[in-house]
Amino acid sequence: MSRSFWTVVGVIVAIVVAWFLVDALFSLMWMLAKLAVVAVVAVVVYLALRSALSGSREE
């Protein structure tokens, strides 16, 4: 009886730990994907601004 109780407790603890690990992993992956999108948009905006400013400085 005691052995099956600890087996059930172990399974529940494993599920809870796995839930938090997967949640943390997906949060990290989402943050990295968001950071990559921000970097791409920042480069595009930088190139557009540089192009616009260099075009207006031509004499």
mmCIF file of N, CA and C in Angstrom:
data_model
loop_
_atom_site.group_PDB
_atom_site.id
_atom_site.type_symbol
_atom_site.label_atom_id
_atom_site.label_comp_id
_atom_site.label_asym_id
_atom_site.label_seq_id
_atom_site.Cartn_x
_atom_site.Cartn_y
_atom_site.Cartn_z
ATOM 1 N N MET A 1 0.829 -1.195 0.000
ATOM 2 C CA MET A 1 0.000 0.000 0.000
ATOM 3 C C MET A 1 0.869 1.251 0.000
ATOM 4 N N SER A 2 1.894 1.267 0.818
ATOM 5 C CA SER A 2 2.757 2.429 0.918
ATOM 6 C C SER A 2 3.530 2.656 -0.379
ATOM 7 N N ARG A 3 3.919 1.554 -1.033
ATOM 8 C CA ARG A 3 4.692 1.676 -2.272
ATOM 9 C C ARG A 3 3.860 2.312 -3.371
ATOM 10 N N SER A 4 2.615 1.930 -3.517
ATOM 11 C CA SER A 4 1.766 2.507 -4.553
ATOM 12 C C SER A 4 1.448 3.972 -4.242
ATOM 13 N N PHE A 5 1.336 4.318 -2.978
ATOM 14 C CA PHE A 5 1.112 5.711 -2.589
ATOM 15 C C PHE A 5 2.278 6.579 -3.038
ATOM 16 N N TRP A 6 3.517 6.123 -2.776
ATOM 17 C CA TRP A 6 4.682 6.911 -3.157
ATOM 18 C C TRP A 6 4.856 6.947 -4.671
ATOM 19 N N THR A 7 4.398 5.914 -5.351
ATOM 20 C CA THR A 7 4.427 5.929 -6.814
ATOM 21 C C THR A 7 3.496 7.017 -7.348
ATOM 22 N N VAL A 8 2.295 7.096 -6.783
ATOM 23 C CA VAL A 8 1.336 8.117 -7.211
ATOM 24 C C VAL A 8 1.878 9.513 -6.889
ATOM 25 N N VAL A 9 2.460 9.690 -5.708
ATOM 26 C CA VAL A 9 3.043 10.983 -5.337
ATOM 27 C C VAL A 9 4.186 11.336 -6.294
ATOM 28 N N GLY A 10 5.021 10.362 -6.628
ATOM 29 C CA GLY A 10 6.127 10.601 -7.561
ATOM 30 C C GLY A 10 5.642 11.011 -8.933
ATOM 31 N N VAL A 11 4.578 10.371 -9.405
ATOM 32 C CA VAL A 11 4.012 10.724 -10.717
ATOM 33 C C VAL A 11 3.452 12.148 -10.687
ATOM 34 N N ILE A 12 2.753 12.490 -9.624
ATOM 35 C CA ILE A 12 2.186 13.840 -9.513
ATOM 36 C C ILE A 12 3.295 14.890 -9.454
ATOM 37 N N VAL A 13 4.334 14.628 -8.669
ATOM 38 C CA VAL A 13 5.460 15.570 -8.583
ATOM 39 C C VAL A 13 6.155 15.697 -9.944
ATOM 40 N N ALA A 14 6.319 14.574 -10.641
ATOM 41 C CA ALA A 14 6.958 14.610 -11.963
ATOM 42 C C ALA A 14 6.130 15.436 -12.942
ATOM 43 N N ILE A 15 4.824 15.298 -12.898
ATOM 44 C CA ILE A 15 3.956 16.072 -13.794
ATOM 45 C C ILE A 15 4.040 17.561 -13.471
ATOM 46 N N VAL A 16 4.022 17.910 -12.190
ATOM 47 C CA VAL A 16 4.098 19.323 -11.791
ATOM 48 C C VAL A 16 5.435 19.935 -12.214
ATOM 49 N N VAL A 17 6.527 19.221 -11.969
ATOM 50 C CA VAL A 17 7.855 19.718 -12.356
ATOM 51 C C VAL A 17 7.946 19.855 -13.875
ATOM 52 N N ALA A 18 7.461 18.867 -14.605
ATOM 53 C CA ALA A 18 7.491 18.921 -16.073
ATOM 54 C C ALA A 18 6.651 20.085 -16.583
ATOM 55 N N TRP A 19 5.508 20.326 -15.943
ATOM 56 C CA TRP A 19 4.642 21.438 -16.349
ATOM 57 C C TRP A 19 5.382 22.766 -16.241
ATOM 58 N N PHE A 20 6.052 22.987 -15.112
ATOM 59 C CA PHE A 20 6.780 24.243 -14.922
ATOM 60 C C PHE A 20 7.992 24.345 -15.856
ATOM 61 N N LEU A 21 8.687 23.237 -16.094
ATOM 62 C CA LEU A 21 9.837 23.264 -17.003
ATOM 63 C C LEU A 21 9.404 23.578 -18.428
ATOM 64 N N VAL A 22 8.322 22.951 -18.876
ATOM 65 C CA VAL A 22 7.824 23.211 -20.237
ATOM 66 C C VAL A 22 7.331 24.648 -20.345
ATOM 67 N N ASP A 23 6.643 25.141 -19.313
ATOM 68 C CA ASP A 23 6.177 26.525 -19.311
ATOM 69 C C ASP A 23 7.351 27.495 -19.398
ATOM 70 N N ALA A 24 8.394 27.245 -18.633
ATOM 71 C CA ALA A 24 9.578 28.103 -18.669
ATOM 72 C C ALA A 24 10.269 28.024 -20.027
ATOM 73 N N LEU A 25 10.341 26.825 -20.596
ATOM 74 C CA LEU A 25 10.982 26.652 -21.903
ATOM 75 C C LEU A 25 10.224 27.400 -22.988
ATOM 76 N N PHE A 26 8.898 27.287 -22.985
ATOM 77 C CA PHE A 26 8.112 27.998 -23.993
ATOM 78 C C PHE A 26 8.186 29.509 -23.789
ATOM 79 N N SER A 27 8.237 29.962 -22.553
ATOM 80 C CA SER A 27 8.392 31.399 -22.301
ATOM 81 C C SER A 27 9.729 31.893 -22.852
ATOM 82 N N LEU A 28 10.782 31.125 -22.634
ATOM 83 C CA LEU A 28 12.099 31.495 -23.144
ATOM 84 C C LEU A 28 12.117 31.492 -24.668
ATOM 85 N N MET A 29 11.505 30.472 -25.273
ATOM 86 C CA MET A 29 11.457 30.412 -26.738
ATOM 87 C C MET A 29 10.664 31.586 -27.302
ATOM 88 N N TRP A 30 9.552 31.952 -26.662
ATOM 89 C CA TRP A 30 8.750 33.084 -27.116
ATOM 90 C C TRP A 30 9.546 34.381 -27.001
ATOM 91 N N MET A 31 10.286 34.534 -25.893
ATOM 92 C CA MET A 31 11.076 35.746 -25.706
ATOM 93 C C MET A 31 12.176 35.829 -26.771
ATOM 94 N N LEU A 32 12.824 34.713 -27.085
ATOM 95 C CA LEU A 32 13.868 34.721 -28.116
ATOM 96 C C LEU A 32 13.282 35.018 -29.488
ATOM 97 N N ALA A 33 12.115 34.457 -29.800
ATOM 98 C CA ALA A 33 11.473 34.734 -31.086
ATOM 99 C C ALA A 33 11.080 36.202 -31.175
ATOM 100 N N LYS A 34 10.557 36.743 -30.096
ATOM 101 C CA LYS A 34 10.173 38.152 -30.062
ATOM 102 C C LYS A 34 11.405 39.042 -30.229
ATOM 103 N N LEU A 35 12.497 38.677 -29.579
ATOM 104 C CA LEU A 35 13.741 39.434 -29.701
ATOM 105 C C LEU A 35 14.264 39.406 -31.135
ATOM 106 N N ALA A 36 14.161 38.267 -31.795
ATOM 107 C CA ALA A 36 14.601 38.163 -33.186
ATOM 108 C C ALA A 36 13.755 39.051 -34.093
ATOM 109 N N VAL A 37 12.448 39.071 -33.879
ATOM 110 C CA VAL A 37 11.570 39.924 -34.689
ATOM 111 C C VAL A 37 11.886 41.396 -34.447
ATOM 112 N N VAL A 38 12.118 41.772 -33.198
ATOM 113 C CA VAL A 38 12.475 43.162 -32.876
ATOM 114 C C VAL A 38 13.786 43.530 -33.553
ATOM 115 N N ALA A 39 14.754 42.632 -33.562
ATOM 116 C CA ALA A 39 16.041 42.918 -34.205
ATOM 117 C C ALA A 39 15.865 43.133 -35.705
ATOM 118 N N VAL A 40 15.062 42.305 -36.354
ATOM 119 C CA VAL A 40 14.837 42.451 -37.797
ATOM 120 C C VAL A 40 14.129 43.771 -38.094
ATOM 121 N N VAL A 41 13.112 44.094 -37.317
ATOM 122 C CA VAL A 41 12.392 45.357 -37.528
ATOM 123 C C VAL A 41 13.313 46.551 -37.271
ATOM 124 N N ALA A 42 14.159 46.456 -36.260
ATOM 125 C CA ALA A 42 15.086 47.551 -35.973
ATOM 126 C C ALA A 42 16.066 47.763 -37.130
ATOM 127 N N VAL A 43 16.556 46.689 -37.716
ATOM 128 C CA VAL A 43 17.469 46.817 -38.865
ATOM 129 C C VAL A 43 16.747 47.453 -40.046
ATOM 130 N N VAL A 44 15.522 47.043 -40.312
ATOM 131 C CA VAL A 44 14.757 47.613 -41.429
ATOM 132 C C VAL A 44 14.510 49.106 -41.194
ATOM 133 N N VAL A 45 14.119 49.459 -39.973
ATOM 134 C CA VAL A 45 13.884 50.874 -39.660
ATOM 135 C C VAL A 45 15.180 51.672 -39.778
ATOM 136 N N TYR A 46 16.278 51.121 -39.297
ATOM 137 C CA TYR A 46 17.571 51.805 -39.392
ATOM 138 C C TYR A 46 17.948 52.051 -40.853
ATOM 139 N N LEU A 47 17.804 51.017 -41.686
ATOM 140 C CA LEU A 47 18.148 51.173 -43.105
ATOM 141 C C LEU A 47 17.226 52.182 -43.788
ATOM 142 N N ALA A 48 15.952 52.176 -43.432
ATOM 143 C CA ALA A 48 15.016 53.135 -44.023
ATOM 144 C C ALA A 48 15.357 54.560 -43.595
ATOM 145 N N LEU A 49 15.675 54.743 -42.324
ATOM 146 C CA LEU A 49 16.055 56.084 -41.857
ATOM 147 C C LEU A 49 17.352 56.551 -42.497
ATOM 148 N N ARG A 50 18.319 55.649 -42.590
ATOM 149 C CA ARG A 50 19.599 56.019 -43.202
ATOM 150 C C ARG A 50 19.402 56.395 -44.661
ATOM 151 N N SER A 51 18.563 55.643 -45.343
ATOM 152 C CA SER A 51 18.290 55.946 -46.751
ATOM 153 C C SER A 51 17.572 57.287 -46.894
ATOM 154 N N ALA A 52 16.610 57.532 -46.022
ATOM 155 C CA ALA A 52 15.844 58.784 -46.103
ATOM 156 C C ALA A 52 16.735 59.974 -45.766
ATOM 157 N N LEU A 53 17.579 59.843 -44.761
ATOM 158 C CA LEU A 53 18.437 60.958 -44.369
ATOM 159 C C LEU A 53 19.554 61.199 -45.364
ATOM 160 N N SER A 54 20.106 60.143 -45.953
ATOM 161 C CA SER A 54 21.177 60.358 -46.940
ATOM 162 C C SER A 54 20.606 60.912 -48.225
ATOM 163 N N GLY A 55 19.380 60.598 -48.543
ATOM 164 C CA GLY A 55 18.739 61.132 -49.747
ATOM 165 C C GLY A 55 18.451 62.608 -49.624
ATOM 166 N N SER A 56 18.135 63.072 -48.416
ATOM 167 C CA SER A 56 17.818 64.484 -48.251
ATOM 168 C C SER A 56 19.071 65.351 -48.113
ATOM 169 N N ARG A 57 20.215 64.741 -47.909
ATOM 170 C CA ARG A 57 21.463 65.509 -47.772
ATOM 171 C C ARG A 57 22.182 65.733 -49.100
ATOM 172 N N GLU A 58 21.694 65.097 -50.170
ATOM 173 C CA GLU A 58 22.369 65.255 -51.465
ATOM 174 C C GLU A 58 22.251 66.697 -51.920
ATOM 175 N N GLU A 59 23.344 67.219 -52.450
ATOM 176 C CA GLU A 59 23.362 68.621 -52.884
ATOM 177 C C GLU A 59 23.469 68.725 -54.383
#
